[in-house]
Amino acid sequence: MVQDGIDLASLDKFIDDVKQELIDARHHSAVDRLRTKVFGNQGVIRLAMKGLASLPLDERPSVGRVINDIKNELERLIADRSEEIDSLEFTKKLGPEPIEFSIGGYDSPGTLHPITQIQRKIEEAFGRIGFTEARGTEIETEWFCFDALNTPKNHPARDEMDTFFLPEDTVVSSASKYLTERYLLRSHTSTVQIRTMLKEKPPLKIIAPGRTFRRDTVDATHSANFHQCEGLYVAEGVTVCDLKAVLNFLLHTLFGDDIKFRLRPSFFPFTEPSFEVDMMSKNLGTLSNQWIEILGCGMVDPEVFNAVGYDSTKFSGFAFGVGLERVAMLLQGIDDVRMFYQNDLRFLNQFS
Ligand code: DAH
């Protein structure tokens, strides 16, 4: 149908062409060109609107509505294409493989690593009896790892802990006596006792879980990288009775009610007296009903208090250190420590 000044048939054709060009448009510049062609000063919509004036009065409203509908539709199509191009460009930026965000994950939602599970259990339980969590650093100086823990140079106890020293050129010389020594990967979490006591005044009750390192040859029961949790309680009048009560709490938390434990005299440079704790349980598979060494502990040696400036005549305290791999192995009947570090889902899924 040809109207005076407006040819609706060619307008239809024009619109079909614009739709096709929009589909072909790959860049915003192409969409912009079309936008001008449709809505610009010389654009088809404006010309059609102008053409309305030359129509008989009674036809103007209906033709006007048609033009208006076309205008709205084209506006929407142009905006949609513009958005599509935005997302195409974003996908291009992400790289050659478009990411499918809606794709499902693995069947299993994932679980905490068995070592993390033990650590969380200890943290949660000790939180309930007023212990806070302290953290140290995995790279330490000899002073924190040994000297301050009453293990001076050439002390035979250092041999057992022979560990990973960093190259000599990492030694930082500074005014602080703590920083002029060699750096090493900490061989135990007992370093955190020192770090915490230097920062805080007694009374204090902390646990310090974390990663530790020793130059052990890796086999089924040794790993050069393992985890410990340290405990430290310092106040006035702390005794071995308090130590026993807290060990009782720890072991029941980890192994359930059906256990016995005993303190066996031992030696650690930083505790006096020192003990190994043995425990026995009916529920430990092949290790049931026999004494199993589970952790080390003792009363903080006055020399340690002297190193951190605590008054050893006023305060006393206990400390303990437990190996988390050891606990997990006993609890779950795992006979090879290497399983913890291999990321084998067949192993890890058993702890979900
Ligand atoms: N640091 C010791 C080790 O790695 C374990 C230990 C023993 C920690 C006695 C303590 C303690 O706090 O009192 O072998």
mmCIF file of C-alpha atoms and ligand atoms in Angstrom:
data_model
loop_
_atom_site.group_PDB
_atom_site.id
_atom_site.type_symbol
_atom_site.label_atom_id
_atom_site.label_comp_id
_atom_site.label_asym_id
_atom_site.label_seq_id
_atom_site.Cartn_x
_atom_site.Cartn_y
_atom_site.Cartn_z
ATOM 1 C CA MET A 1 0.000 0.000 0.000
ATOM 2 C CA VAL A 2 1.387 3.352 -0.966
ATOM 3 C CA GLN A 3 0.454 6.293 1.182
ATOM 4 C CA ASP A 4 1.295 9.841 0.225
ATOM 5 C CA GLY A 5 4.899 10.391 1.417
ATOM 6 C CA ILE A 6 4.999 7.059 3.263
ATOM 7 C CA ASP A 7 5.440 3.794 1.512
ATOM 8 C CA LEU A 8 4.496 1.241 4.184
ATOM 9 C CA ALA A 9 5.523 -1.694 1.994
ATOM 10 C CA SER A 10 9.044 -0.405 1.546
ATOM 11 C CA LEU A 11 9.078 0.461 5.253
ATOM 12 C CA ASP A 12 8.366 -3.205 5.977
ATOM 13 C CA LYS A 13 11.177 -4.260 3.696
ATOM 14 C CA PHE A 14 13.486 -1.732 5.308
ATOM 15 C CA ILE A 15 12.708 -3.155 8.714
ATOM 16 C CA ASP A 16 13.392 -6.718 7.567
ATOM 17 C CA ASP A 17 16.753 -5.538 6.241
ATOM 18 C CA VAL A 18 17.580 -3.822 9.550
ATOM 19 C CA LYS A 19 16.737 -7.011 11.465
ATOM 20 C CA GLN A 20 19.045 -9.050 9.249
ATOM 21 C CA GLU A 21 21.839 -6.492 9.547
ATOM 22 C CA LEU A 22 21.439 -6.566 13.312
ATOM 23 C CA ILE A 23 21.870 -10.334 13.332
ATOM 24 C CA ASP A 24 25.026 -9.938 11.241
ATOM 25 C CA ALA A 25 26.415 -7.122 13.404
ATOM 26 C CA ARG A 26 29.465 -8.311 15.346
ATOM 27 C CA HIS A 27 30.621 -5.016 16.830
ATOM 28 C CA HIS A 28 29.075 -2.045 18.558
ATOM 29 C CA SER A 29 30.134 0.171 15.632
ATOM 30 C CA ALA A 30 27.851 -1.775 13.274
ATOM 31 C CA VAL A 31 24.941 -1.443 15.714
ATOM 32 C CA ASP A 32 25.621 2.295 16.063
ATOM 33 C CA ARG A 33 25.467 2.719 12.291
ATOM 34 C CA LEU A 34 22.087 1.002 12.195
ATOM 35 C CA ARG A 35 20.833 3.095 15.095
ATOM 36 C CA THR A 36 21.635 6.268 13.121
ATOM 37 C CA LYS A 37 20.042 4.840 9.998
ATOM 38 C CA VAL A 38 16.813 4.229 11.940
ATOM 39 C CA PHE A 39 16.656 6.976 14.545
ATOM 40 C CA GLY A 40 19.083 9.634 13.267
ATOM 41 C CA ASN A 41 18.069 13.054 11.894
ATOM 42 C CA GLN A 42 17.804 11.608 8.430
ATOM 43 C CA GLY A 43 16.682 8.255 9.846
ATOM 44 C CA VAL A 44 13.747 6.395 8.526
ATOM 45 C CA ILE A 45 11.546 6.868 11.579
ATOM 46 C CA ARG A 46 11.923 10.604 11.519
ATOM 47 C CA LEU A 47 11.206 10.754 7.794
ATOM 48 C CA ALA A 48 8.135 8.580 8.240
ATOM 49 C CA MET A 49 6.915 10.858 11.047
ATOM 50 C CA LYS A 50 7.409 13.869 8.802
ATOM 51 C CA GLY A 51 5.520 12.074 6.042
ATOM 52 C CA LEU A 52 2.509 11.793 8.351
ATOM 53 C CA ALA A 53 1.800 15.477 7.763
ATOM 54 C CA SER A 54 1.037 14.829 4.148
ATOM 55 C CA LEU A 55 -1.617 12.189 4.949
ATOM 56 C CA PRO A 56 -5.329 12.947 5.188
ATOM 57 C CA LEU A 57 -6.242 13.794 8.778
ATOM 58 C CA ASP A 58 -8.308 10.659 9.390
ATOM 59 C CA GLU A 59 -5.480 8.304 8.343
ATOM 60 C CA ARG A 60 -2.823 9.930 10.472
ATOM 61 C CA PRO A 61 -3.627 8.242 13.810
ATOM 62 C CA SER A 62 -3.587 4.674 12.496
ATOM 63 C CA VAL A 63 -0.434 5.150 10.409
ATOM 64 C CA GLY A 64 1.130 7.010 13.318
ATOM 65 C CA ARG A 65 0.468 4.001 15.563
ATOM 66 C CA VAL A 66 2.065 1.654 13.025
ATOM 67 C CA ILE A 67 5.174 3.832 12.874
ATOM 68 C CA ASN A 68 5.277 4.010 16.654
ATOM 69 C CA ASP A 69 5.085 0.219 16.982
ATOM 70 C CA ILE A 70 7.885 -0.150 14.450
ATOM 71 C CA LYS A 71 9.952 2.394 16.374
ATOM 72 C CA ASN A 72 9.480 0.519 19.664
ATOM 73 C CA GLU A 73 10.302 -2.812 18.129
ATOM 74 C CA LEU A 74 13.479 -1.528 16.497
ATOM 75 C CA GLU A 75 14.569 0.152 19.726
ATOM 76 C CA ARG A 76 14.190 -3.151 21.556
ATOM 77 C CA LEU A 77 15.995 -5.162 18.862
ATOM 78 C CA ILE A 78 18.908 -2.734 18.812
ATOM 79 C CA ALA A 79 19.220 -2.751 22.615
ATOM 80 C CA ASP A 80 19.099 -6.569 22.710
ATOM 81 C CA ARG A 81 21.783 -6.911 20.058
ATOM 82 C CA SER A 82 23.940 -4.416 21.885
ATOM 83 C CA GLU A 83 23.724 -6.532 25.039
ATOM 84 C CA GLU A 84 24.533 -9.693 23.108
ATOM 85 C CA ILE A 85 27.627 -8.039 21.677
ATOM 86 C CA ASP A 86 28.679 -7.026 25.223
ATOM 87 C CA SER A 87 28.520 -10.619 26.349
ATOM 88 C CA LEU A 88 30.263 -11.864 23.183
ATOM 89 C CA GLU A 89 33.112 -9.450 23.820
ATOM 90 C CA PHE A 90 33.302 -10.532 27.470
ATOM 91 C CA THR A 91 33.494 -14.191 26.462
ATOM 92 C CA LYS A 92 36.209 -13.336 23.955
ATOM 93 C CA LYS A 93 38.207 -11.656 26.729
ATOM 94 C CA LEU A 94 37.981 -14.819 28.836
ATOM 95 C CA GLY A 95 39.914 -16.712 26.194
ATOM 96 C CA PRO A 96 39.368 -19.180 23.423
ATOM 97 C CA GLU A 97 37.309 -21.604 25.571
ATOM 98 C CA PRO A 98 34.009 -19.992 26.476
ATOM 99 C CA ILE A 99 33.142 -20.763 30.100
ATOM 100 C CA GLU A 100 29.848 -22.460 30.704
ATOM 101 C CA PHE A 101 28.820 -21.030 34.043
ATOM 102 C CA SER A 102 25.692 -23.089 34.333
ATOM 103 C CA ILE A 103 27.511 -26.403 34.086
ATOM 104 C CA GLY A 104 27.234 -28.601 37.204
ATOM 105 C CA GLY A 105 30.183 -29.320 39.511
ATOM 106 C CA TYR A 106 31.606 -32.690 40.425
ATOM 107 C CA ASP A 107 29.226 -35.192 41.973
ATOM 108 C CA SER A 108 30.658 -34.564 45.416
ATOM 109 C CA PRO A 109 30.397 -31.079 46.918
ATOM 110 C CA GLY A 110 33.871 -31.561 48.454
ATOM 111 C CA THR A 111 34.828 -32.275 52.035
ATOM 112 C CA LEU A 112 37.391 -31.118 54.545
ATOM 113 C CA HIS A 113 40.723 -32.893 54.422
ATOM 114 C CA PRO A 114 41.013 -35.467 57.240
ATOM 115 C CA ILE A 115 43.835 -33.469 58.852
ATOM 116 C CA THR A 116 41.717 -30.311 58.714
ATOM 117 C CA GLN A 117 38.856 -32.221 60.298
ATOM 118 C CA ILE A 118 41.032 -33.168 63.276
ATOM 119 C CA GLN A 119 42.333 -29.628 63.555
ATOM 120 C CA ARG A 120 38.784 -28.199 63.528
ATOM 121 C CA LYS A 121 37.720 -30.660 66.197
ATOM 122 C CA ILE A 122 40.540 -29.539 68.496
ATOM 123 C CA GLU A 123 39.903 -25.865 67.778
ATOM 124 C CA GLU A 124 36.210 -26.206 68.487
ATOM 125 C CA ALA A 125 36.720 -28.161 71.719
ATOM 126 C CA PHE A 126 39.450 -25.900 73.085
ATOM 127 C CA GLY A 127 37.418 -22.839 72.195
ATOM 128 C CA ARG A 128 34.800 -24.156 74.599
ATOM 129 C CA ILE A 129 37.296 -24.230 77.488
ATOM 130 C CA GLY A 130 38.590 -20.721 76.870
ATOM 131 C CA PHE A 131 41.663 -21.329 74.731
ATOM 132 C CA THR A 132 42.297 -18.938 71.864
ATOM 133 C CA GLU A 133 44.115 -19.804 68.686
ATOM 134 C CA ALA A 134 47.593 -18.457 68.007
ATOM 135 C CA ARG A 135 49.513 -18.629 64.757
ATOM 136 C CA GLY A 136 53.215 -18.404 64.124
ATOM 137 C CA THR A 137 55.153 -18.451 60.890
ATOM 138 C CA GLU A 138 56.376 -21.469 58.968
ATOM 139 C CA ILE A 139 59.735 -19.790 58.357
ATOM 140 C CA GLU A 140 61.441 -19.147 61.680
ATOM 141 C CA THR A 141 64.792 -18.188 63.079
ATOM 142 C CA GLU A 142 66.876 -20.593 65.100
ATOM 143 C CA TRP A 143 66.213 -18.522 68.166
ATOM 144 C CA PHE A 144 62.447 -19.123 68.102
ATOM 145 C CA CYS A 145 62.808 -22.741 67.081
ATOM 146 C CA PHE A 146 65.541 -23.742 69.512
ATOM 147 C CA ASP A 147 67.373 -21.215 71.709
ATOM 148 C CA ALA A 148 64.321 -19.627 73.293
ATOM 149 C CA LEU A 149 62.985 -23.128 73.895
ATOM 150 C CA ASN A 150 66.033 -23.904 76.022
ATOM 151 C CA THR A 151 67.779 -25.801 73.228
ATOM 152 C CA PRO A 152 71.078 -23.966 72.742
ATOM 153 C CA LYS A 153 73.515 -24.587 69.895
ATOM 154 C CA ASN A 154 75.114 -28.023 70.049
ATOM 155 C CA HIS A 155 72.325 -29.354 72.275
ATOM 156 C CA PRO A 156 71.780 -32.982 71.212
ATOM 157 C CA ALA A 157 68.013 -32.385 71.047
ATOM 158 C CA ARG A 158 68.660 -30.294 67.941
ATOM 159 C CA ASP A 159 69.854 -33.358 66.033
ATOM 160 C CA GLU A 160 66.431 -34.976 66.151
ATOM 161 C CA MET A 161 64.976 -31.826 64.743
ATOM 162 C CA ASP A 162 67.551 -31.381 62.025
ATOM 163 C CA THR A 163 65.518 -29.427 59.587
ATOM 164 C CA PHE A 164 65.440 -27.310 56.457
ATOM 165 C CA PHE A 165 67.687 -24.287 56.757
ATOM 166 C CA LEU A 166 67.339 -21.490 54.273
ATOM 167 C CA PRO A 167 70.447 -20.405 52.328
ATOM 168 C CA GLU A 168 72.857 -18.249 54.305
ATOM 169 C CA ASP A 169 72.206 -15.186 52.168
ATOM 170 C CA THR A 170 68.655 -15.001 53.536
ATOM 171 C CA VAL A 171 70.036 -14.113 56.959
ATOM 172 C CA VAL A 172 68.867 -10.671 57.882
ATOM 173 C CA SER A 173 71.172 -8.711 60.095
ATOM 174 C CA SER A 174 69.264 -6.368 62.308
ATOM 175 C CA ALA A 175 69.350 -4.784 65.708
ATOM 176 C CA SER A 176 66.945 -7.407 66.988
ATOM 177 C CA LYS A 177 68.567 -10.451 68.492
ATOM 178 C CA TYR A 178 65.751 -12.569 67.086
ATOM 179 C CA LEU A 179 66.541 -11.768 63.497
ATOM 180 C CA THR A 180 70.287 -12.165 63.275
ATOM 181 C CA GLU A 181 70.135 -15.928 63.051
ATOM 182 C CA ARG A 182 69.693 -18.434 60.328
ATOM 183 C CA TYR A 183 66.217 -18.981 58.977
ATOM 184 C CA LEU A 184 64.673 -22.425 58.782
ATOM 185 C CA LEU A 185 61.342 -24.135 58.241
ATOM 186 C CA ARG A 186 60.011 -24.666 61.756
ATOM 187 C CA SER A 187 60.455 -28.206 63.004
ATOM 188 C CA HIS A 188 57.657 -27.915 65.568
ATOM 189 C CA THR A 189 54.816 -25.630 66.563
ATOM 190 C CA SER A 190 56.493 -24.964 69.925
ATOM 191 C CA THR A 191 57.855 -21.800 68.273
ATOM 192 C CA VAL A 192 54.381 -20.315 68.685
ATOM 193 C CA GLN A 193 54.715 -20.570 72.476
ATOM 194 C CA ILE A 194 57.577 -18.102 72.249
ATOM 195 C CA ARG A 195 55.913 -15.816 69.736
ATOM 196 C CA THR A 196 52.785 -15.614 71.867
ATOM 197 C CA MET A 197 54.550 -15.085 75.200
ATOM 198 C CA LEU A 198 56.646 -12.275 73.725
ATOM 199 C CA LYS A 199 53.457 -10.529 72.643
ATOM 200 C CA GLU A 200 51.177 -11.197 75.590
ATOM 201 C CA LYS A 201 51.244 -11.181 79.366
ATOM 202 C CA PRO A 202 50.023 -14.133 81.440
ATOM 203 C CA PRO A 203 47.542 -15.594 82.065
ATOM 204 C CA LEU A 204 47.259 -17.102 78.627
ATOM 205 C CA LYS A 205 45.661 -20.184 77.164
ATOM 206 C CA ILE A 206 46.393 -20.932 73.546
ATOM 207 C CA ILE A 207 46.445 -23.676 71.012
ATOM 208 C CA ALA A 208 48.546 -23.329 67.875
ATOM 209 C CA PRO A 209 47.833 -25.730 65.046
ATOM 210 C CA GLY A 210 49.997 -25.615 61.961
ATOM 211 C CA ARG A 211 52.382 -27.076 59.444
ATOM 212 C CA THR A 212 55.824 -28.269 60.486
ATOM 213 C CA PHE A 213 58.846 -29.611 58.619
ATOM 214 C CA ARG A 214 61.688 -32.040 59.250
ATOM 215 C CA ARG A 215 64.360 -33.516 57.063
ATOM 216 C CA ASP A 216 62.838 -36.981 57.408
ATOM 217 C CA THR A 217 63.133 -39.507 54.633
ATOM 218 C CA VAL A 218 59.595 -40.014 53.460
ATOM 219 C CA ASP A 219 58.108 -43.447 54.050
ATOM 220 C CA ALA A 220 54.854 -44.916 55.384
ATOM 221 C CA THR A 221 55.326 -43.361 58.807
ATOM 222 C CA HIS A 222 57.509 -40.316 58.059
ATOM 223 C CA SER A 223 56.799 -37.183 56.138
ATOM 224 C CA ALA A 224 59.050 -34.159 55.709
ATOM 225 C CA ASN A 225 55.947 -32.009 56.007
ATOM 226 C CA PHE A 226 53.393 -32.690 58.709
ATOM 227 C CA HIS A 227 51.066 -30.945 61.145
ATOM 228 C CA GLN A 228 51.067 -30.412 64.869
ATOM 229 C CA CYS A 229 48.917 -28.689 67.400
ATOM 230 C CA GLU A 230 50.619 -26.986 70.297
ATOM 231 C CA GLY A 231 48.915 -26.132 73.572
ATOM 232 C CA LEU A 232 50.118 -23.679 76.210
ATOM 233 C CA TYR A 233 48.594 -22.567 79.479
ATOM 234 C CA VAL A 234 50.440 -20.071 81.665
ATOM 235 C CA ALA A 235 49.060 -18.541 84.857
ATOM 236 C CA GLU A 236 49.798 -18.442 88.575
ATOM 237 C CA GLY A 237 49.692 -21.831 90.240
ATOM 238 C CA VAL A 238 49.293 -24.100 87.187
ATOM 239 C CA THR A 239 50.217 -27.690 88.075
ATOM 240 C CA VAL A 240 50.516 -31.149 86.522
ATOM 241 C CA CYS A 241 46.919 -31.717 87.699
ATOM 242 C CA ASP A 242 45.758 -29.013 85.300
ATOM 243 C CA LEU A 243 47.836 -30.588 82.562
ATOM 244 C CA LYS A 244 46.236 -33.977 83.195
ATOM 245 C CA ALA A 245 42.742 -32.505 83.196
ATOM 246 C CA VAL A 246 43.302 -30.822 79.843
ATOM 247 C CA LEU A 247 44.914 -33.921 78.337
ATOM 248 C CA ASN A 248 41.930 -35.904 79.522
ATOM 249 C CA PHE A 249 39.688 -33.420 77.738
ATOM 250 C CA LEU A 250 41.807 -33.492 74.562
ATOM 251 C CA LEU A 251 41.990 -37.263 74.312
ATOM 252 C CA HIS A 252 38.311 -37.750 75.021
ATOM 253 C CA THR A 253 37.490 -35.140 72.408
ATOM 254 C CA LEU A 254 39.576 -36.950 69.822
ATOM 255 C CA PHE A 255 39.075 -40.603 70.674
ATOM 256 C CA GLY A 256 35.795 -40.773 72.543
ATOM 257 C CA ASP A 257 35.027 -41.814 76.099
ATOM 258 C CA ASP A 258 36.367 -45.298 76.009
ATOM 259 C CA ILE A 259 40.048 -44.523 76.598
ATOM 260 C CA LYS A 260 42.750 -44.663 79.252
ATOM 261 C CA PHE A 261 45.956 -42.686 79.248
ATOM 262 C CA ARG A 262 49.120 -42.427 81.312
ATOM 263 C CA LEU A 263 52.011 -39.987 81.659
ATOM 264 C CA ARG A 264 55.442 -41.508 81.199
ATOM 265 C CA PRO A 265 58.507 -39.488 82.266
ATOM 266 C CA SER A 266 60.461 -38.245 79.274
ATOM 267 C CA PHE A 267 62.638 -35.351 78.208
ATOM 268 C CA PHE A 268 62.033 -32.174 76.232
ATOM 269 C CA PRO A 269 64.388 -29.230 76.657
ATOM 270 C CA PHE A 270 61.514 -26.758 77.079
ATOM 271 C CA THR A 271 59.546 -28.619 79.753
ATOM 272 C CA GLU A 272 60.504 -29.807 83.228
ATOM 273 C CA PRO A 273 59.192 -32.307 84.148
ATOM 274 C CA SER A 274 58.434 -33.712 80.689
ATOM 275 C CA PHE A 275 56.140 -36.580 79.778
ATOM 276 C CA GLU A 276 55.143 -38.757 76.881
ATOM 277 C CA VAL A 277 51.469 -39.556 76.954
ATOM 278 C CA ASP A 278 50.420 -43.106 76.129
ATOM 279 C CA MET A 279 46.830 -44.011 75.537
ATOM 280 C CA MET A 280 44.841 -47.193 75.190
ATOM 281 C CA SER A 281 41.448 -47.713 73.582
ATOM 282 C CA LYS A 282 39.232 -50.627 72.659
ATOM 283 C CA ASN A 283 38.322 -49.003 69.364
ATOM 284 C CA LEU A 284 41.593 -48.693 67.491
ATOM 285 C CA GLY A 285 41.505 -51.767 65.281
ATOM 286 C CA THR A 286 44.755 -53.714 65.398
ATOM 287 C CA LEU A 287 46.126 -51.220 67.924
ATOM 288 C CA SER A 288 43.298 -51.777 70.410
ATOM 289 C CA ASN A 289 44.107 -52.623 74.025
ATOM 290 C CA GLN A 290 47.767 -51.654 73.914
ATOM 291 C CA TRP A 291 49.610 -48.556 75.054
ATOM 292 C CA ILE A 292 50.253 -46.204 72.146
ATOM 293 C CA GLU A 293 52.451 -43.142 72.398
ATOM 294 C CA ILE A 294 50.329 -40.195 71.348
ATOM 295 C CA LEU A 295 51.892 -36.869 72.364
ATOM 296 C CA GLY A 296 54.545 -34.984 74.313
ATOM 297 C CA CYS A 297 53.942 -32.539 77.123
ATOM 298 C CA GLY A 298 55.261 -31.110 80.369
ATOM 299 C CA MET A 299 55.500 -28.121 82.664
ATOM 300 C CA VAL A 300 57.084 -25.107 80.992
ATOM 301 C CA ASP A 301 60.773 -24.939 81.906
ATOM 302 C CA PRO A 302 61.683 -21.762 83.864
ATOM 303 C CA GLU A 303 64.425 -21.134 81.275
ATOM 304 C CA VAL A 304 61.704 -20.646 78.653
ATOM 305 C CA PHE A 305 59.987 -18.082 80.866
ATOM 306 C CA ASN A 306 63.328 -16.325 81.318
ATOM 307 C CA ALA A 307 63.804 -16.160 77.537
ATOM 308 C CA VAL A 308 60.506 -14.314 77.074
ATOM 309 C CA GLY A 309 60.785 -12.139 80.174
ATOM 310 C CA TYR A 310 58.112 -13.860 82.290
ATOM 311 C CA ASP A 311 58.688 -14.069 86.035
ATOM 312 C CA SER A 312 59.301 -17.783 86.562
ATOM 313 C CA THR A 313 58.914 -17.455 90.324
ATOM 314 C CA LYS A 314 55.405 -16.145 89.883
ATOM 315 C CA PHE A 315 54.028 -18.055 86.899
ATOM 316 C CA SER A 316 53.934 -21.677 85.955
ATOM 317 C CA GLY A 317 52.419 -23.408 82.977
ATOM 318 C CA PHE A 318 52.070 -26.518 80.935
ATOM 319 C CA ALA A 319 52.570 -27.208 77.243
ATOM 320 C CA PHE A 320 51.800 -30.061 74.921
ATOM 321 C CA GLY A 321 52.353 -30.879 71.273
ATOM 322 C CA VAL A 322 50.362 -33.437 69.316
ATOM 323 C CA GLY A 323 50.932 -34.658 65.764
ATOM 324 C CA LEU A 324 47.738 -34.375 63.740
ATOM 325 C CA GLU A 325 48.674 -37.003 61.154
ATOM 326 C CA ARG A 326 49.302 -39.452 63.974
ATOM 327 C CA VAL A 327 45.869 -38.823 65.461
ATOM 328 C CA ALA A 328 44.163 -39.146 62.069
ATOM 329 C CA MET A 329 46.031 -42.362 61.289
ATOM 330 C CA LEU A 330 45.062 -43.932 64.598
ATOM 331 C CA LEU A 331 41.453 -42.827 64.382
ATOM 332 C CA GLN A 332 40.900 -43.890 60.796
ATOM 333 C CA GLY A 333 43.172 -46.914 60.670
ATOM 334 C CA ILE A 334 45.395 -45.364 57.996
ATOM 335 C CA ASP A 335 48.747 -47.084 57.681
ATOM 336 C CA ASP A 336 50.555 -44.803 55.245
ATOM 337 C CA VAL A 337 51.075 -41.106 56.033
ATOM 338 C CA ARG A 338 51.727 -40.355 52.358
ATOM 339 C CA MET A 339 48.032 -40.844 51.613
ATOM 340 C CA PHE A 340 47.313 -37.477 53.205
ATOM 341 C CA TYR A 341 49.266 -35.567 50.603
ATOM 342 C CA GLN A 342 48.436 -37.340 47.356
ATOM 343 C CA ASN A 343 45.064 -35.737 46.671
ATOM 344 C CA ASP A 344 43.636 -39.073 45.680
ATOM 345 C CA LEU A 345 39.851 -38.677 45.697
ATOM 346 C CA ARG A 346 39.355 -42.392 46.345
ATOM 347 C CA PHE A 347 41.099 -41.775 49.673
ATOM 348 C CA LEU A 348 39.719 -38.341 50.465
ATOM 349 C CA ASN A 349 36.094 -39.220 49.700
ATOM 350 C CA GLN A 350 36.139 -41.696 52.542
ATOM 351 C CA PHE A 351 36.231 -38.814 55.020
ATOM 352 C CA SER A 352 33.156 -36.994 53.797
HETATM 353 N N1 DAH B 1 57.722 -29.920 70.104
HETATM 354 C C1 DAH B 1 57.755 -31.340 70.418
HETATM 355 C C2 DAH B 1 58.080 -32.126 69.165
HETATM 356 O O1 DAH B 1 57.829 -31.663 68.088
HETATM 357 C C3 DAH B 1 56.449 -31.805 70.968
HETATM 358 C C4 DAH B 1 56.193 -31.236 72.329
HETATM 359 C C5 DAH B 1 56.623 -31.899 73.434
HETATM 360 C C6 DAH B 1 55.559 -30.026 72.450
HETATM 361 C C7 DAH B 1 56.421 -31.406 74.718
HETATM 362 C C8 DAH B 1 55.352 -29.502 73.732
HETATM 363 C C9 DAH B 1 55.792 -30.204 74.852
HETATM 364 O O2 DAH B 1 54.739 -28.344 73.924
HETATM 365 O O3 DAH B 1 55.567 -29.683 76.074
HETATM 366 O O4 DAH B 1 58.549 -33.210 69.263
#
